[in-house]
XYZ file of N, CA and C in Angstrom:
777
model
N 11.707 -9.117 2.828
C 10.738 -8.382 3.033
C 9.821 -8.007 1.626
N 8.138 -8.126 2.125
C 7.303 -8.094 0.979
C 7.556 -6.604 0.299
N 7.198 -6.267 -1.071
C 7.409 -5.537 -2.086
C 5.865 -4.957 -2.032
N 5.592 -3.976 -2.126
C 4.323 -2.843 -3.100
C 4.069 -3.743 -3.662
N 4.404 -4.108 -5.060
C 3.741 -4.963 -5.519
C 3.436 -6.103 -5.233
N 3.829 -6.947 -4.241
C 3.240 -7.913 -3.564
C 2.144 -7.738 -2.783
N 1.925 -6.321 -2.289
C 0.950 -6.658 -1.599
C -0.354 -5.824 -2.468
N -0.164 -5.212 -3.537
C -1.085 -5.010 -4.189
C -1.660 -6.034 -5.137
N -1.383 -7.233 -5.619
C -1.142 -8.151 -6.067
C -1.915 -9.467 -5.206
N -2.048 -9.001 -3.984
C -2.089 -10.313 -3.245
C -3.953 -10.051 -2.582
N -4.590 -10.752 -3.313
C -6.426 -10.949 -2.877
C -6.647 -10.540 -1.445
N -7.698 -10.250 -1.116
C -8.174 -9.442 0.349
C -8.541 -11.322 0.980
N -7.906 -11.272 2.526
C -8.084 -12.798 2.940
C -9.104 -12.002 4.560
N -9.969 -11.024 4.108
C -10.300 -10.612 5.333
C -12.046 -11.386 5.228
N -12.379 -11.761 6.321
C -13.879 -12.558 6.919
C -14.720 -11.564 6.370
N -15.934 -12.373 5.634
C -16.763 -10.680 5.273
C -18.359 -11.505 6.047
N -18.688 -11.081 6.500
C -20.193 -11.644 7.156
C -21.243 -10.599 6.489
N -22.007 -10.955 5.111
C -23.136 -10.616 4.664
C -24.348 -10.789 5.412
N -24.933 -9.438 5.502
C -26.154 -9.444 5.986
C -26.970 -9.061 4.804
N -26.827 -9.208 3.525
C -27.696 -9.079 2.697
C -28.088 -7.982 2.975
N -28.093 -6.505 3.426
C -28.830 -5.464 3.900
C -28.484 -4.425 2.219
N -29.409 -4.159 1.835
C -28.942 -3.457 0.401
C -29.007 -1.342 0.814
N -27.764 -0.911 0.841
C -28.146 0.688 0.457
C -28.177 1.015 -0.569
N -30.061 1.814 -0.139
C -30.120 2.970 -1.667
C -29.544 3.623 -1.877
N -29.566 4.480 -2.762
C -28.919 5.529 -3.240
C -30.210 6.746 -3.264
N -30.191 7.493 -2.403
C -31.442 8.483 -2.310
C -30.888 9.560 -2.174
N -29.941 10.456 -2.412
C -29.365 11.978 -2.133
C -30.344 12.600 -3.297
N -30.931 13.170 -2.735
C -32.012 14.248 -2.836
C -31.414 15.029 -4.585
N -29.615 15.747 -4.309
C -29.217 16.308 -5.356
C -28.821 15.762 -6.273
N -28.887 13.886 -6.457
C -28.598 13.248 -7.290
C -29.194 13.377 -8.479
N -30.684 13.808 -8.417
C -31.802 13.908 -9.306
C -31.309 15.011 -10.468
N -30.629 16.115 -9.988
C -30.131 17.160 -10.848
C -29.218 16.729 -11.486
N -28.381 15.490 -11.617
C -27.798 15.214 -12.837
C -28.255 13.832 -13.650
N -27.252 13.802 -14.905
C -27.671 13.132 -15.706
C -27.306 11.302 -15.180
N -28.255 10.304 -15.642
C -27.727 9.346 -15.754
C -26.675 8.833 -16.418
N -25.659 7.677 -16.043
C -24.565 7.355 -17.030
C -25.337 6.751 -18.093
N -25.097 7.218 -19.333
C -25.633 6.331 -20.529
C -24.771 6.037 -21.344
N -23.557 6.407 -21.869
C -22.404 5.991 -22.421
C -21.312 5.212 -21.980
N -21.618 3.885 -21.134
C -20.461 3.395 -20.719
C -19.692 2.734 -21.784
N -18.415 2.692 -21.342
C -17.527 2.002 -21.942
C -16.710 0.959 -21.146
N -17.470 -0.446 -21.040
C -16.726 -1.528 -20.391
C -15.675 -2.079 -20.786
N -14.462 -2.383 -19.623
C -13.162 -2.811 -20.138
C -12.739 -4.057 -19.456
N -14.397 -4.854 -18.724
C -14.198 -6.321 -17.994
C -14.966 -6.544 -18.676
N -14.339 -7.738 -18.274
C -15.086 -9.280 -19.141
C -14.889 -10.357 -18.320
N -15.779 -11.852 -19.037
C -15.835 -12.858 -18.244
C -14.902 -13.802 -19.172
N -13.278 -14.416 -18.559
C -13.025 -15.195 -19.238
C -12.918 -16.847 -19.454
N -12.500 -17.166 -20.134
C -12.747 -18.760 -20.032
C -12.383 -19.729 -19.069
N -11.184 -18.834 -18.260
C -11.266 -19.322 -17.178
C -11.796 -19.196 -16.095
N -12.941 -19.053 -16.365
C -13.900 -18.914 -14.994
C -13.578 -17.546 -14.257
N -13.054 -16.318 -14.955
C -12.709 -15.312 -13.868
C -13.123 -14.352 -14.529
N -13.163 -13.314 -13.872
C -13.253 -11.680 -14.453
C -12.031 -11.187 -14.579
N -12.068 -10.594 -16.036
C -10.833 -10.017 -16.160
C -10.985 -8.589 -16.344
N -9.995 -7.769 -16.515
C -10.322 -6.347 -17.011
C -8.746 -5.773 -17.441
N -9.245 -4.658 -18.501
C -8.420 -4.418 -19.623
C -8.061 -2.617 -19.197
N -6.932 -2.610 -18.467
C -7.092 -1.390 -18.067
C -6.135 -0.410 -18.876
N -5.676 -1.249 -19.767
C -4.099 -0.498 -20.770
C -5.282 0.469 -21.513
N -6.313 -0.124 -21.810
C -6.776 0.856 -23.321
C -7.722 2.052 -22.699
N -7.870 2.212 -21.226
C -8.189 3.396 -20.951
C -7.712 4.240 -19.848
N -6.590 3.881 -19.459
C -5.921 4.181 -18.329
C -4.261 4.545 -19.071
N -3.290 5.525 -18.553
C -1.985 5.669 -19.342
C -1.356 4.316 -18.711
N -0.372 4.008 -19.398
C 0.451 3.096 -18.969
C 1.304 3.280 -18.085
N 2.328 2.040 -17.623
C 3.250 2.156 -16.859
C 4.616 2.966 -16.849
N 5.370 3.860 -16.098
C 6.540 4.852 -16.438
C 7.343 4.124 -15.125
N 8.757 4.786 -15.574
C 10.085 4.062 -14.499
C 9.589 4.104 -13.144
N 8.988 5.596 -12.704
C 8.440 5.699 -11.446
C 7.506 4.622 -11.055
N 6.911 3.690 -11.869
C 5.519 2.950 -11.357
C 6.414 1.738 -10.997
N 7.478 1.431 -11.621
C 8.582 0.097 -11.887
C 9.230 0.544 -10.064
N 9.466 1.643 -9.786
C 10.836 2.194 -8.649
C 9.302 2.334 -7.443
N 8.602 2.294 -7.407
C 7.268 2.139 -6.600
C 6.961 0.702 -6.407
N 6.857 0.206 -6.969
C 6.516 -1.150 -7.111
C 7.675 -2.572 -6.569
N 8.742 -1.079 -6.553
C 9.798 -2.781 -6.089
C 10.287 -2.253 -4.644
N 9.246 -0.541 -4.056
C 9.848 -0.652 -2.551
C 9.358 -1.588 -1.270
N 10.307 -1.787 -0.656
C 9.538 -2.647 0.464
C 8.391 -1.735 1.458
N 7.413 -2.642 1.817
C 6.193 -2.603 2.317
C 6.030 -3.830 3.298
N 5.198 -2.847 3.917
C 4.335 -4.344 5.465
C 2.680 -4.083 5.298
N 2.340 -5.113 5.305
C 0.653 -5.065 5.057
C 0.184 -4.102 6.356
N -0.854 -3.450 5.918
C -1.519 -2.425 6.933
C -2.877 -3.032 7.774
N -2.842 -4.572 6.977
C -4.323 -5.286 7.406
C -4.554 -5.330 8.552
N -5.171 -5.610 9.280
C -5.492 -5.487 10.793
C -6.953 -5.954 11.144
N -7.091 -7.213 11.804
C -8.066 -7.424 12.740
C -9.547 -6.439 12.657
N -10.347 -6.907 12.501
C -11.594 -5.552 12.307
C -11.738 -5.306 13.822
N -12.011 -3.989 14.340
C -12.602 -3.560 15.625
C -14.127 -3.988 15.774
N -14.394 -3.959 16.731
C -16.191 -4.163 16.940
C -16.604 -2.814 17.706
N -17.263 -2.343 16.245
C -17.171 -0.766 16.561
C -18.651 -0.678 15.389
N -19.580 0.255 15.607
C -20.239 0.588 14.319
C -20.263 1.094 13.618
N -20.281 0.321 12.294
C -19.705 0.756 11.062
C -21.033 1.497 10.418
N -20.581 3.255 10.010
C -21.490 3.575 8.991
C -21.922 3.184 7.673
N -23.247 3.370 7.203
C -23.591 2.353 6.176
C -23.245 2.995 4.612
N -22.983 4.628 4.949
C -21.938 4.972 3.687
C -21.011 5.675 3.728
N -20.163 5.434 3.430
C -18.838 6.107 4.096
C -18.219 6.637 2.632
N -17.665 8.167 2.566
C -17.184 9.003 1.439
C -15.715 8.525 1.918
N -15.294 8.137 0.391
C -13.625 8.327 0.956
C -12.944 9.028 -0.249
N -12.050 10.057 0.045
C -11.510 10.966 -0.868
C -9.787 10.746 -0.534
N -9.238 10.635 -1.786
C -8.280 10.355 -1.779
C -7.448 12.130 -2.452
N -6.494 12.744 -1.780
C -6.207 13.670 -2.553
C -4.572 14.252 -2.712
N -3.799 15.275 -3.324
C -2.818 15.525 -2.939
C -2.460 17.090 -3.149
N -1.214 17.624 -1.910
C -1.488 19.137 -1.512
C -0.387 19.493 -2.124
N -0.836 20.236 -3.022
C 0.686 20.814 -3.045
C 0.532 22.481 -3.408
N 1.383 23.223 -2.740
C 1.435 24.616 -2.597
C 0.447 24.630 -1.656
N -0.496 25.661 -1.986
C -1.618 25.639 -0.948
C -2.596 25.115 -1.275
N -3.429 24.389 -2.197
C -4.147 23.455 -2.751
C -4.105 22.407 -2.810
N -5.172 21.537 -2.386
C -5.503 20.286 -2.450
C -5.656 19.851 -3.394
N -5.620 18.784 -4.425
C -6.585 18.212 -5.711
C -6.985 16.998 -5.025
N -7.600 16.401 -5.455
C -8.468 15.594 -5.738
C -8.250 14.560 -6.865
N -7.531 12.918 -6.199
C -7.067 12.415 -7.333
C -8.090 10.756 -7.741
N -8.901 10.717 -6.547
C -10.002 9.760 -6.896
C -10.628 9.730 -5.606
N -12.513 9.534 -5.939
C -13.297 9.397 -4.242
C -14.075 7.640 -4.604
N -14.166 7.761 -3.673
C -15.041 6.528 -3.579
C -16.713 6.616 -2.735
N -17.386 5.680 -3.069
C -18.241 5.700 -2.296
C -18.446 4.241 -1.839
N -19.004 4.116 -0.229
C -19.560 3.091 -0.105
C -20.880 2.253 0.151
N -20.995 1.222 -0.598
C -22.481 0.962 -0.375
C -22.536 -0.845 0.441
N -23.711 -0.926 0.453
C -23.978 -2.588 0.810
C -25.066 -3.297 -0.205
N -24.610 -4.384 -1.003
C -25.145 -4.930 -1.687
C -25.741 -4.297 -2.743
N -25.559 -2.812 -3.251
C -26.303 -2.355 -3.871
C -26.348 -2.501 -6.235
N -24.595 -2.486 -5.875
C -24.587 -2.535 -7.316
C -24.908 -4.217 -7.915
N -26.013 -3.447 -9.239
C -25.821 -4.551 -10.022
C -25.243 -5.123 -10.905
N -23.736 -6.050 -11.003
C -23.146 -5.781 -11.879
C -23.487 -6.108 -13.432
N -24.254 -6.841 -13.531
C -24.625 -7.398 -15.118
C -25.182 -6.419 -15.953
N -26.330 -4.826 -15.092
C -26.551 -4.186 -15.448
C -25.282 -3.146 -16.068
N -24.433 -2.861 -15.210
C -23.212 -2.479 -15.884
C -22.611 -2.769 -17.162
N -22.302 -4.419 -16.617
C -21.645 -4.729 -17.503
C -21.995 -4.837 -18.788
N -23.842 -4.699 -19.384
C -24.358 -4.972 -20.024
C -24.291 -3.395 -20.958
N -23.512 -2.758 -20.263
C -23.115 -0.716 -20.580
C -24.503 -0.500 -21.010
N -25.546 -0.773 -19.957
C -26.764 0.057 -19.737
C -27.782 -0.338 -18.176
N -27.411 0.730 -17.664
C -28.213 1.087 -16.045
C -29.352 1.660 -16.063
N -29.911 2.348 -17.581
C -31.414 3.098 -17.385
C -32.095 2.486 -17.271
N -32.397 0.975 -17.485
C -33.397 0.570 -17.007
C -34.000 -0.512 -15.580
N -32.712 -0.189 -14.654
C -32.762 -0.213 -13.663
C -32.941 0.482 -12.469
N -34.208 1.121 -12.041
C -34.107 2.355 -11.088
C -32.965 2.402 -10.402
N -32.539 1.104 -9.453
C -31.636 1.898 -8.309
C -30.146 1.837 -9.106
N -29.897 1.101 -10.075
C -28.512 1.507 -10.945
C -28.726 3.244 -11.339
N -29.452 3.372 -12.067
C -29.957 4.619 -12.322
C -29.648 5.480 -12.136
N -30.559 5.662 -10.594
C -29.611 6.720 -9.470
C -28.508 6.797 -9.142
N -28.162 5.467 -8.928
C -26.481 5.380 -8.566
C -25.521 5.369 -9.480
N -25.973 5.827 -10.715
C -25.038 6.600 -12.058
C -25.229 8.249 -11.511
N -26.744 8.345 -11.292
C -26.555 9.714 -10.939
C -25.438 10.549 -9.799
N -26.011 9.853 -8.719
C -25.133 10.006 -7.980
C -23.620 9.853 -8.095
N -23.169 9.153 -8.391
C -22.014 9.013 -8.822
C -21.323 9.757 -9.693
N -22.011 10.500 -10.811
C -21.584 11.821 -11.928
C -21.758 13.156 -11.001
N -22.826 13.088 -9.526
C -22.583 14.012 -8.712
C -21.321 14.160 -8.459
N -20.901 13.222 -7.570
C -19.621 13.063 -6.644
C -18.073 13.239 -7.367
N -18.143 12.959 -8.669
C -17.091 13.086 -9.499
C -17.311 14.931 -10.127
N -18.481 15.496 -9.720
C -18.888 16.280 -10.425
C -18.420 17.821 -8.989
N -18.577 17.265 -7.803
C -18.764 17.979 -6.842
C -17.046 18.032 -6.455
N -16.530 16.799 -6.285
C -14.914 17.047 -6.282
C -14.207 17.075 -7.572
N -14.820 17.140 -8.397
C -14.455 17.365 -9.773
C -12.655 16.408 -9.636
N -13.241 14.813 -9.563
C -12.647 14.239 -10.141
C -12.793 12.963 -10.771
N -12.621 12.926 -11.936
C -13.350 11.521 -13.101
C -12.921 10.666 -12.896
N -11.969 10.382 -11.494
C -11.736 8.884 -11.492
C -12.717 8.854 -10.234
N -13.362 7.363 -10.065
C -14.578 7.495 -9.124
C -14.721 5.877 -8.979
N -14.726 4.844 -8.071
C -15.198 4.149 -7.784
C -16.202 3.832 -6.389
N -16.457 2.744 -6.427
C -17.861 2.338 -5.649
C -17.561 0.590 -5.127
N -17.909 0.437 -3.865
C -17.675 -0.617 -3.585
C -18.980 -1.193 -2.426
N -19.731 -2.123 -2.681
C -20.740 -2.658 -2.474
C -20.292 -3.622 -1.186
N -19.289 -4.470 -1.045
C -19.006 -5.548 -0.781
C -18.817 -6.886 -1.164
N -19.470 -6.875 -2.278
C -19.542 -7.717 -3.241
C -18.504 -7.581 -4.630
N -18.901 -6.575 -4.947
C -18.369 -5.720 -6.287
C -17.267 -4.576 -6.055
N -16.257 -4.182 -7.035
C -16.053 -2.742 -7.123
C -16.550 -2.260 -8.648
N -16.568 -1.527 -8.577
C -17.045 -0.836 -9.944
C -16.144 0.560 -10.155
N -15.160 0.369 -11.153
C -14.627 1.630 -11.260
C -15.111 2.343 -12.217
N -14.987 4.052 -12.406
C -15.684 4.441 -13.175
C -14.692 5.827 -13.450
N -14.489 6.273 -15.252
C -13.247 7.442 -15.484
C -14.367 8.158 -15.982
N -15.173 9.401 -15.752
C -15.290 10.211 -16.645
C -14.771 10.729 -17.590
N -14.446 10.173 -19.285
C -13.409 10.860 -20.295
C -13.944 12.169 -20.732
N -13.571 12.976 -19.947
C -13.910 14.291 -19.936
C -12.434 15.227 -20.066
N -12.863 15.992 -21.431
C -11.669 16.735 -21.726
C -11.859 18.110 -20.649
N -12.627 18.889 -19.894
C -12.426 19.596 -19.253
C -13.693 19.177 -17.868
N -14.013 20.056 -16.715
C -14.786 19.352 -15.712
C -16.215 19.388 -16.671
N -16.722 20.455 -17.286
C -17.883 20.520 -17.333
C -18.777 19.649 -18.511
N -17.600 18.761 -18.976
C -17.916 18.160 -20.202
C -18.674 16.582 -19.304
N -18.335 16.710 -17.995
C -18.668 15.742 -17.170
C -20.025 15.470 -16.806
N -20.935 16.778 -16.898
C -22.032 16.780 -16.305
C -22.760 16.745 -17.705
N -22.240 16.294 -19.036
C -22.881 15.994 -20.150
C -23.223 14.683 -20.555
N -25.030 14.272 -20.685
C -25.617 13.186 -20.326
C -24.637 12.127 -21.576
N -23.851 12.191 -22.532
C -23.133 11.626 -23.824
C -21.876 11.521 -23.364
N -21.296 12.070 -22.023
C -20.029 12.012 -21.856
C -19.666 10.288 -21.784
N -18.347 9.944 -22.494
C -18.216 8.570 -22.449
C -17.601 8.471 -21.294
N -18.043 7.026 -20.837
C -17.355 6.567 -19.112
C -17.167 5.464 -19.163
N -15.483 5.211 -18.489
C -14.622 3.836 -18.815
C -15.508 3.294 -17.764
N -15.601 2.153 -17.372
C -15.990 1.308 -16.762
C -15.553 -0.056 -16.760
N -15.252 -0.460 -15.265
C -14.959 -2.192 -14.613
C -15.378 -2.570 -13.695
N -15.541 -3.390 -13.384
C -16.229 -4.614 -12.718
C -15.822 -5.703 -11.959
N -15.146 -5.365 -10.701
C -14.575 -6.536 -10.430
C -15.419 -7.279 -9.330
N -15.718 -8.286 -9.054
C -16.318 -9.417 -8.038
C -15.223 -9.196 -6.993
N -15.307 -9.798 -5.671
C -14.355 -9.640 -4.769
C -13.959 -11.039 -4.475
N -14.711 -11.891 -5.038
C -14.458 -13.124 -5.317
C -13.970 -13.528 -7.245
N -13.493 -14.596 -7.408
C -13.110 -14.987 -9.105
C -12.659 -13.917 -9.748
N -12.091 -12.790 -8.687
C -11.607 -11.928 -9.635
C -10.102 -11.960 -10.359
N -9.518 -12.086 -11.782
C -8.252 -12.251 -12.163
C -7.453 -11.409 -11.332
N -7.486 -10.578 -11.534
C -7.105 -9.058 -10.421
C -7.081 -9.053 -9.533
N -6.583 -8.139 -8.557
C -7.299 -7.919 -7.260
C -7.790 -6.635 -6.849
N -8.658 -6.374 -5.858
C -9.517 -4.904 -5.836
C -8.157 -3.940 -5.474
N -6.936 -4.597 -4.939
C -5.941 -3.356 -4.109
C -5.698 -2.728 -6.132
N -4.671 -3.883 -6.784
C -4.620 -3.354 -7.939
C -5.633 -2.550 -8.339
N -6.738 -3.093 -8.742
C -7.993 -2.077 -9.661
C -7.792 -0.808 -9.184
N -7.720 -0.816 -7.943
C -7.517 0.889 -7.227
C -6.309 1.510 -7.687
N -5.174 0.603 -7.132
C -3.875 1.111 -8.016
C -4.049 2.293 -9.016
N -4.631 1.122 -10.184
C -4.603 1.969 -11.553
C -5.530 2.762 -11.655
N -6.688 2.918 -10.643
C -7.469 4.044 -10.692
C -6.506 4.982 -10.126
N -6.257 4.961 -9.136
C -5.715 6.334 -8.202
C -4.083 6.709 -8.930
N -3.314 5.939 -9.518
C -2.296 6.170 -10.678
C -3.082 7.183 -11.776
N -3.835 7.277 -12.044
C -4.366 7.814 -13.110
C -4.836 9.072 -12.790
N -5.370 9.046 -11.827
C -5.722 10.226 -11.075
C -4.672 11.323 -10.701
N -3.102 10.389 -10.395
C -2.170 11.211 -10.575
C -1.727 11.610 -11.478
N -1.621 10.894 -12.229
C -0.918 11.622 -13.653
C -1.691 12.534 -13.929
N -3.152 12.581 -13.598
C -3.926 14.139 -14.282
C -3.264 14.894 -13.287
N -2.999 14.859 -11.975
C -2.418 15.990 -11.180
C -1.117 16.372 -12.081
N -0.239 15.212 -12.189
C 1.347 15.933 -12.919
C 0.940 16.462 -13.610
N -0.334 15.871 -14.649
C -0.758 17.243 -15.969
C -0.725 18.439 -15.109
N -1.840 18.721 -14.410
C -1.998 19.789 -14.302
C -1.156 20.605 -13.999
N -0.064 20.338 -13.079
C 1.043 20.905 -12.330
C 2.095 21.330 -13.905
N 1.898 20.742 -15.109
C 2.817 20.726 -15.796
C 2.815 22.291 -16.450
N 4.332 22.662 -16.145
C 4.302 24.171 -17.309
C 4.110 24.163 -18.548
N 3.880 25.016 -19.263
C 3.982 24.695 -20.966
C 5.266 25.194 -21.591
N 5.525 24.080 -21.245
C 7.045 24.076 -21.966
C 7.300 23.595 -23.388
N 8.052 24.396 -24.287
C 7.640 24.015 -25.582
C 8.808 22.742 -25.616
N 8.339 21.888 -26.545
C 8.811 20.548 -26.923
C 8.664 20.370 -28.552
N 9.873 20.364 -29.628
C 9.995 20.253 -30.682
C 9.148 21.227 -31.459
N 9.373 22.707 -30.929
C 9.059 24.239 -31.406
C 7.989 23.761 -30.840
N 6.800 23.214 -30.209
C 5.452 23.118 -29.913
C 5.246 23.381 -28.894
N 4.156 23.859 -28.321
C 3.559 24.150 -26.960
C 2.452 23.690 -27.037
N 1.758 22.578 -26.001
C 0.730 22.040 -25.816
C -0.222 23.231 -25.647
N -1.473 22.938 -26.531
C -2.517 23.936 -26.402
C -3.718 24.126 -25.562
N -3.552 22.863 -24.875
C -4.218 22.483 -23.685
C -3.838 20.769 -22.992
N -4.712 20.818 -22.113
C -4.162 19.416 -21.380
C -5.459 18.583 -20.988
N -5.497 17.212 -21.535
C -7.120 16.479 -21.268
C -7.514 16.905 -19.824
N -8.328 17.313 -19.288
C -8.914 17.318 -17.607
C -8.726 15.464 -17.280
N -8.871 14.290 -17.816
C -9.644 13.168 -16.721
C -8.086 12.605 -17.259
N -7.234 13.148 -18.222
C -5.924 12.365 -17.433
C -4.580 12.895 -17.571
N -4.417 13.994 -18.104
C -3.847 15.214 -17.814
C -2.362 15.226 -19.440
N -3.007 14.561 -20.381
C -2.549 14.267 -21.750
C -2.361 16.141 -22.446
N -1.297 16.417 -22.817
C -1.058 17.410 -23.601
C -1.787 17.230 -24.844
N -2.543 18.234 -25.319
C -3.429 18.274 -26.389
C -2.190 19.412 -27.427
N -2.198 18.574 -28.810
C -0.984 19.163 -29.586
C -1.945 20.160 -30.727
N -1.686 21.060 -31.038
C -2.629 21.845 -32.410
C -1.632 22.173 -33.659
N -1.804 21.222 -34.645
C -1.018 21.260 -35.726
C -2.130 21.335 -36.871
N -1.715 22.342 -37.810
C -2.620 22.308 -38.746
C -4.042 22.529 -38.693
N -4.629 22.786 -37.650
C -5.765 23.072 -37.256
C -6.695 21.652 -36.478
N -5.945 21.379 -36.312
C -6.219 19.826 -35.610
C -5.802 19.588 -34.357
N -6.353 19.487 -33.646
C -6.088 18.651 -32.230
C -5.880 17.208 -31.857
N -4.463 16.713 -31.545
C -3.869 15.879 -30.978
C -2.932 15.453 -29.873
N -3.318 14.202 -29.305
C -2.541 13.669 -28.443
C -1.365 13.445 -28.516
N -1.061 12.699 -29.772
C 0.545 12.683 -29.468
C 1.107 13.790 -30.697
N 2.423 14.060 -30.528
C 3.162 15.206 -30.366
C 3.626 15.115 -31.732
N 3.441 16.009 -33.117
C 3.631 15.707 -34.198
C 4.875 15.029 -34.632
N 6.387 15.283 -33.985
C 7.345 15.207 -33.566
C 7.691 13.965 -33.538
N 6.743 13.163 -32.764
C 6.650 11.880 -32.149
C 7.585 11.551 -30.533
N 7.416 12.838 -29.824
C 8.247 13.017 -28.892
C 7.047 12.305 -27.771
N 7.793 11.955 -26.831
C 7.084 11.284 -25.793
C 7.932 11.361 -24.241
N 6.607 11.140 -23.173
C 7.376 11.825 -21.959
C 7.773 10.728 -21.223
N 8.669 10.503 -20.330
C 9.597 9.777 -19.611
C 9.349 10.411 -18.331
N 9.202 9.408 -17.046
C 9.320 10.276 -15.880
C 10.472 8.740 -15.072
N 11.294 9.491 -14.392
C 12.778 9.148 -14.144
C 13.506 8.639 -15.359
N 13.639 9.348 -16.217
C 14.471 8.552 -17.555
C 14.047 9.837 -18.731
N 15.051 9.723 -19.867
C 15.303 10.318 -20.668
C 14.208 10.876 -21.827
N 13.900 11.995 -21.947
C 12.825 11.930 -23.260
C 12.934 11.425 -24.478
N 12.455 10.640 -25.261
C 12.609 9.742 -26.394
C 11.719 10.602 -27.540
N 12.418 10.148 -28.325
C 11.988 10.381 -30.008
C 11.473 9.249 -30.466
N 10.189 8.835 -31.020
C 9.957 7.548 -31.495
C 10.248 7.805 -33.177
């Protein structure tokens, strides 16, 4: 039987009929947000003619529990499309309920032929009106849903964004760094499924960090946790740092190790 890993690394085989209709980003409230101008692009065109993506430079690495989930048996849920009217714009929200509260781990926007990949890949969407407005909308979505992990798919291109904000308020700042990946539906080294998995896994790690108790490790207690990834912030000698001064690291489904 196929595993979760098998399905995540399987490229989509869905038949696509592109009408070339373009969905515009015209939400009035989006004008209240700064456009994204501090893009950190992690996708690139490789010598093999495919688009590659560097996830590890911006997302947390894999832990042992990731390996366990990848090895789980799984059946494909892909079905033939039904004949029905499909909305031109659909919000997708992925959340986890803990106690009586629900936390959003990722949010997505569905458009049609709107994303101009070249502008995003160049790290500058301010000169393209439609992309500038889209960036305002996606920042607004991140704020409204309190989710720094956001994606947009327009039928041709999957755009992944991560607002690298230490606090929710930092997402609103014009200069907030935003990690960015662009993966085409065709000619991408990584599958769109795997890319979405990495985005949601990052949101899940953020959720775990939010739920973590302030436990002392090596005589130190985290001062805070970074909003965008849940990593503890250690404060020693007046300096904040992500790595524990004693070299302690976290492990899931394993023992705590000291480097």
